[in-house]
Coordinates of C-alpha atoms in Angstrom, one line a residue:
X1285 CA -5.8 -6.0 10.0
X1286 CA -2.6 -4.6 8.8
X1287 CA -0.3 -2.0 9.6
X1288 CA 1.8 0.0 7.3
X1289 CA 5.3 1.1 8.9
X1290 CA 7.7 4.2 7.0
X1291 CA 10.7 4.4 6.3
X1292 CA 11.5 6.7 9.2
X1293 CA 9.3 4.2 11.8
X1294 CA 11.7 1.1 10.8
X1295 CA 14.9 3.2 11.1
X1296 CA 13.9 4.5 15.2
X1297 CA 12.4 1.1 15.7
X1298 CA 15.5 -0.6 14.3
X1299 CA 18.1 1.5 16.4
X1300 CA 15.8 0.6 19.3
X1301 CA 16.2 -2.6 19.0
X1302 CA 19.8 -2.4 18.5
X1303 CA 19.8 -0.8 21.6
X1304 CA 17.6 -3.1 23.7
X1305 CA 20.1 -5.6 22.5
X1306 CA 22.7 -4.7 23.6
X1307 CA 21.5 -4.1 27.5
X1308 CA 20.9 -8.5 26.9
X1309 CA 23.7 -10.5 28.2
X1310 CA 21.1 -13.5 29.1
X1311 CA 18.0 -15.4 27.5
X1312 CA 15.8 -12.8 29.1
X1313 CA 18.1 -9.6 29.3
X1314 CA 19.0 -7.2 32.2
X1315 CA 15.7 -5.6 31.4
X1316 CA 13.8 -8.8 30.9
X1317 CA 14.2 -8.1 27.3
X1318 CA 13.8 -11.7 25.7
X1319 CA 16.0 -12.5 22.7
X1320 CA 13.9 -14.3 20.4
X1321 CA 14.1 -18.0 19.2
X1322 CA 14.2 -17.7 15.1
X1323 CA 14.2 -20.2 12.5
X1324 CA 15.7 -18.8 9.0
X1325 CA 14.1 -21.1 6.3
X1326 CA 15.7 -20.7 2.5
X1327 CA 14.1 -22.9 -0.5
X1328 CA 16.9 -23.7 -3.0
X1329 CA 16.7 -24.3 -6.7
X1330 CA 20.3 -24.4 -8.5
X1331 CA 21.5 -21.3 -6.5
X1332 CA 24.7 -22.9 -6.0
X1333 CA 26.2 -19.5 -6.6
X1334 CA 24.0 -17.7 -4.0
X1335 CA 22.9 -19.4 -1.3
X1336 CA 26.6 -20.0 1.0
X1337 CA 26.9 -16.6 1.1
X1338 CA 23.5 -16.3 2.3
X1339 CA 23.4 -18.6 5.1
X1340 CA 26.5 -16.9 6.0
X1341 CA 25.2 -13.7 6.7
X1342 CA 21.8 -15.3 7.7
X1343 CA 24.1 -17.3 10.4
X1344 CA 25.7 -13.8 11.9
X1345 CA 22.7 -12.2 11.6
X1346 CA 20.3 -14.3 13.6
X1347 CA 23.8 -14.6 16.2
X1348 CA 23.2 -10.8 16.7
X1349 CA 19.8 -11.0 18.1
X1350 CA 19.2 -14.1 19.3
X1351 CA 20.9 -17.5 21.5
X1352 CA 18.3 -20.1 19.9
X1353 CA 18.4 -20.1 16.3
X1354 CA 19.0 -22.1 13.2
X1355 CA 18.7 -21.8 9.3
X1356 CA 17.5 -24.5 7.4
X1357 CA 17.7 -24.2 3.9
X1358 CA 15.1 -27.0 1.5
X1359 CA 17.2 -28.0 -1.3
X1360 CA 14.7 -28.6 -4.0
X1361 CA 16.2 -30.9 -6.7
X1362 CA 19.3 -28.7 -7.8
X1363 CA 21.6 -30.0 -10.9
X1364 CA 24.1 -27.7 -10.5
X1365 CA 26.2 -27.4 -7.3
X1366 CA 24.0 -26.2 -4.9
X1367 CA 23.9 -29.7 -2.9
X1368 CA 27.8 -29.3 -2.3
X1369 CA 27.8 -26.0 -1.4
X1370 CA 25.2 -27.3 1.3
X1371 CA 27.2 -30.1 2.5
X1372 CA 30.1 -27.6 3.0
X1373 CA 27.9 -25.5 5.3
X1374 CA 26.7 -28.2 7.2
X1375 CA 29.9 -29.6 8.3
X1376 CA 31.8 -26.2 8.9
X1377 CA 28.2 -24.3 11.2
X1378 CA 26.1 -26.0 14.1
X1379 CA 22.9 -24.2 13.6
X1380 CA 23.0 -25.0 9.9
X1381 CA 21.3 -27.9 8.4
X1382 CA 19.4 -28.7 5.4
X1383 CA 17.4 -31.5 3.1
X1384 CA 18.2 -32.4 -0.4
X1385 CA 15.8 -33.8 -2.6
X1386 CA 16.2 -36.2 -5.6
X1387 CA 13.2 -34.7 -7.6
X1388 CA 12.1 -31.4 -7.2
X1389 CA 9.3 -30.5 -4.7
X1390 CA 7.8 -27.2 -6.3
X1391 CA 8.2 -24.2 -4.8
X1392 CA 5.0 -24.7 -2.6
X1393 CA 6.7 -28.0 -1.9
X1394 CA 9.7 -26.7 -0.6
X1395 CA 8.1 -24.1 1.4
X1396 CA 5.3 -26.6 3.2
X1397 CA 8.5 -29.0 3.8
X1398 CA 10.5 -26.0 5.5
X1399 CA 7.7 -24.8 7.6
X1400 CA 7.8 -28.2 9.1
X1401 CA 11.1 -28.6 9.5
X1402 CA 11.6 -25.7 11.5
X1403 CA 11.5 -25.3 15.0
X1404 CA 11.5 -21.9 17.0
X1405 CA 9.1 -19.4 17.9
X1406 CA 9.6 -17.2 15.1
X1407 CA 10.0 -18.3 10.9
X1408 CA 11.6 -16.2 8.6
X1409 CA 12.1 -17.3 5.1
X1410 CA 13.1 -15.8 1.7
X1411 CA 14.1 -17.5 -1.5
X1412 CA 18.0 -18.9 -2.0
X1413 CA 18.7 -16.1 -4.7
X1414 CA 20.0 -13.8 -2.6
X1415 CA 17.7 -10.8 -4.2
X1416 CA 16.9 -9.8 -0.1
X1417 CA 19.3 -8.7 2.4
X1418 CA 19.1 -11.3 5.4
X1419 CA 20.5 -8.3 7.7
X1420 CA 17.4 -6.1 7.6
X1421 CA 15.7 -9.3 9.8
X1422 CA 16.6 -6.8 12.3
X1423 CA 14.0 -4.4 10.6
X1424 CA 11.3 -7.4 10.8
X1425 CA 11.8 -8.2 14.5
X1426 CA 11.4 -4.2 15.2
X1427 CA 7.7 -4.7 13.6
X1428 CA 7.5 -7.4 15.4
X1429 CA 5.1 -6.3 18.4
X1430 CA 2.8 -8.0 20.8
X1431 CA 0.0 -7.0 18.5
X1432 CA 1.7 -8.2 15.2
X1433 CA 1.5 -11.8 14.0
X1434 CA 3.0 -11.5 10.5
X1435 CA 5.6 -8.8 9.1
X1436 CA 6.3 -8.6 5.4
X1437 CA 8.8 -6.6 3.7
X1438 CA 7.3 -4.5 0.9
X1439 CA 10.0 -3.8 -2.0
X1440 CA 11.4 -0.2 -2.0
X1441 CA 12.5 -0.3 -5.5
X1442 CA 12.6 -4.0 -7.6
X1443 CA 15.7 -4.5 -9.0
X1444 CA 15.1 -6.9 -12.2
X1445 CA 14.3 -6.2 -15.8
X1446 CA 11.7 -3.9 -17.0
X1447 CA 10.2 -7.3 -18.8
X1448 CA 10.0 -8.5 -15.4
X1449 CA 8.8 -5.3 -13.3
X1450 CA 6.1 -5.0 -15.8
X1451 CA 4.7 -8.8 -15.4
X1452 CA 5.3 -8.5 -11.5
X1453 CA 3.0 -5.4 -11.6
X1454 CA 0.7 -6.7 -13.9
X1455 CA 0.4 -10.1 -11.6
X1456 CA 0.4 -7.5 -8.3
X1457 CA -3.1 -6.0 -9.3
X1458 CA -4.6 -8.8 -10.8
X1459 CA -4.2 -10.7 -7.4
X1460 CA -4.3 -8.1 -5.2
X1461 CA -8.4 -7.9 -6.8
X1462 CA -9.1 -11.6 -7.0
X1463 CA -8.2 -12.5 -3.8
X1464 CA -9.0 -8.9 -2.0
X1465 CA -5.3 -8.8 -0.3
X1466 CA -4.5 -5.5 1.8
X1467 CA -0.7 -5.9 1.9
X1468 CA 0.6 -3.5 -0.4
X1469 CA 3.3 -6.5 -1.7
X1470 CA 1.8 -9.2 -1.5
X1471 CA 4.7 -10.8 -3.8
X1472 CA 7.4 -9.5 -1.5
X1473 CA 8.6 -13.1 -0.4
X1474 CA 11.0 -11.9 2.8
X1475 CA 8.5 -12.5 5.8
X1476 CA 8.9 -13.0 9.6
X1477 CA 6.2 -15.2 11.0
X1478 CA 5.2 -16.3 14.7
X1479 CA 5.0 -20.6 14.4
X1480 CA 1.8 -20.6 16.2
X1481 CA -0.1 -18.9 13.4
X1482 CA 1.0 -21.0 10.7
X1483 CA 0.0 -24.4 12.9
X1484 CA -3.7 -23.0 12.3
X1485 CA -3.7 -23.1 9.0
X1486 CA -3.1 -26.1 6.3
X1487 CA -0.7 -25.3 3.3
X1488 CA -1.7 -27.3 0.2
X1489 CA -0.2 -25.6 -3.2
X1490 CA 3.0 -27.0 -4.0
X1491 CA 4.0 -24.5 -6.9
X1492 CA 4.4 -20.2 -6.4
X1493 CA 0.9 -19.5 -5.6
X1494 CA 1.9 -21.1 -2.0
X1495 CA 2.6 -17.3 -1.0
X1496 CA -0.7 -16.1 -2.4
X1497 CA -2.5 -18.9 0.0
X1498 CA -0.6 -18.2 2.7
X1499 CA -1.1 -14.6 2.6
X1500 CA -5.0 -15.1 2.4
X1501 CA -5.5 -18.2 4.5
X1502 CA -3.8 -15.5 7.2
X1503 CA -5.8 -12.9 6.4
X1504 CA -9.2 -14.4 6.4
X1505 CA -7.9 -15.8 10.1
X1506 CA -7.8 -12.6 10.9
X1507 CA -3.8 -12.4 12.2
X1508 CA -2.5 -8.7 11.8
X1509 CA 0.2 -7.7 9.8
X1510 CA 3.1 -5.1 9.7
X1511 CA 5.0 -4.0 6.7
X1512 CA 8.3 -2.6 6.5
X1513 CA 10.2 -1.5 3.3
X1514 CA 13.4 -3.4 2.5
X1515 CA 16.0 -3.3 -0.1
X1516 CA 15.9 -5.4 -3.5
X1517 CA 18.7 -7.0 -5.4
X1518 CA 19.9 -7.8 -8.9
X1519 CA 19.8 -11.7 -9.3
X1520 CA 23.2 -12.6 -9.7
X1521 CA 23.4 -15.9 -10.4
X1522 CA 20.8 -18.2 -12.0
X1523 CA 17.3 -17.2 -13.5
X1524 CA 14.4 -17.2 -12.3
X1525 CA 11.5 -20.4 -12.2
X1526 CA 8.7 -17.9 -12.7
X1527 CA 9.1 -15.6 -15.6
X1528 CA 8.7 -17.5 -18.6
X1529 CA 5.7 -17.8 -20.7
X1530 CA 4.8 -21.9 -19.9
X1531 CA 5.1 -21.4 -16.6
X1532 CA 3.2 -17.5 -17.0
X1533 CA 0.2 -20.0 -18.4
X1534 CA 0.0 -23.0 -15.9
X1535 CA 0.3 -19.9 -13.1
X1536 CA -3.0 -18.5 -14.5
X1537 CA -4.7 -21.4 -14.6
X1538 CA -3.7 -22.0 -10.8
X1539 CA -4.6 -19.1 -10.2
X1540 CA -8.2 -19.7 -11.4
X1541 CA -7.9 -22.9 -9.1
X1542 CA -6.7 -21.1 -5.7
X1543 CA -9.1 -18.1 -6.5
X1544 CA -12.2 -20.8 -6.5
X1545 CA -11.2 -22.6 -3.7
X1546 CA -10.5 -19.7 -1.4
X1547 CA -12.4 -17.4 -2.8
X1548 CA -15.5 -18.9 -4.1
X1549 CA -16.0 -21.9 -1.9
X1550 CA -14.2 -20.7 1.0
X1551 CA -13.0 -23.9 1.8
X1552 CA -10.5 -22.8 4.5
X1553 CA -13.0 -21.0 6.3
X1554 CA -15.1 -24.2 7.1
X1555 CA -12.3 -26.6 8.7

């Protein structure tokens, strides 16, 4: 089950929430509104450029709407400065820390490794590119209610080139009918996510399709989702892992692989 939120929806339910926090000045609030416990999660492949200013904002963010919180980014084998920039963070924030790896982990990788290493109640991640706003959280957390499990952001406009827009709608349809997905973006990697779910499921890609067998494993679990529209950004620094024709190829053929396993066989549904 899913739920589509507009525009409009996110905008009342986001002053709301302002609102409610601001009548908290304790764990559980004046009017036993409870500030969540959030864990910000950020895989990092050379985004030296983008990913202090990220925790940064991630870091005043989470301070806005919550006392328990941390962001952890998953430094994923880096050779430019993103380790440094890292290292920085860490010794200058308290609720920052992170893990650098010698040899990349894949982006599955990454993402298995920062489930675990998070801690809270709730997980939020989104890539180290900085494409996402980390201040519209606040729009996830509105979606957030006791009937929702999952929220996912859906892009309002994408902000990359046409090249690009045209493969990511290409790869939206052609997944969105192998794998029967009702989010309308299932590619729209900024997500809020209560722990508990994802301890019922097992994680096992360790390249991109991760977020295609998260999605699914979810779905077929039956956990309800919310969507909400947020803002998309020109990639400033870097390039991205995904759109190039090698890696366009070995993503089909995964593809084919995740389809038959979850798809097919149904493997997930038998554990």
């Amino acid at each position: 089950m899913h739920f589509t939120v507009k525009p409009i929806d996110v905008l009342i339910a986001g002053l709301w929430y302002n609102f409610s926090l601001m009548l908290t000045d304790t764990k559980d609030g004046i009017m036993g509104v409870r500030r969540p416990a959030i864990s910000a999660f950020f895989p990092a492949f050379n985004d030296g450029g983008t990913i202090g200013s990220l925790v940064v904002t991630t870091l005043k963010t989470l301070a806005e709407v919550s006392d328990d919180y941390e962001v952890v980014v998953v430094e994923n084998g880096s050779s430019d400065y993103t380790v440094e920039v890292l290292e920085e963070l860490a010794q200058q924030y308290e609720h920052f820390r992170y893990y650098a790896h010698r040899e990349p982990l894949g982006y599955g990788g990454a993402l298995r490794v920062g489930f675990a290493r998070c801690t809270k109640e709730l997980i939020f991640y989104t890539d180290g590119d900085a494409q996402y706003d980390p201040r519209e959280i606040k729009l996830l957390l509105a979606a957030l209610t006791d009937e929702v499990e999952v929220v996912n952001g859906w892009k309002i406009d994408r902000s990359d080139p046409l090249h690009r827009i045209i493969i990511g709608r290409v790869y939206h349809h052609i997944v969105k009918f192998m794998f029967g997905f009702k989010l309308r973006d299932v590619d729209c990697d900024f997500r809020l996510i209560r722990r508990h779910v994802l301890d019922t499921i097992e994680l096992e890609s360790d390249s991109g399709t991760i977020c295609l067998e998260l999605v699914k494993k979810l779905q077929d679990a039956g956990y309800r989702f919310a969507e909400v529209p947020v803002h998309h950004y020109h990639r400033s620094y870097g390039k991205s892992q995904f759109f190039n024709f090698p890696r366009l190829w070995r993503t089909g053929v995964q593809l084919i692989e995740l389809w038959w396993k979850l798809v097919w066989r149904r493997e997930h549904m038998r554990r």
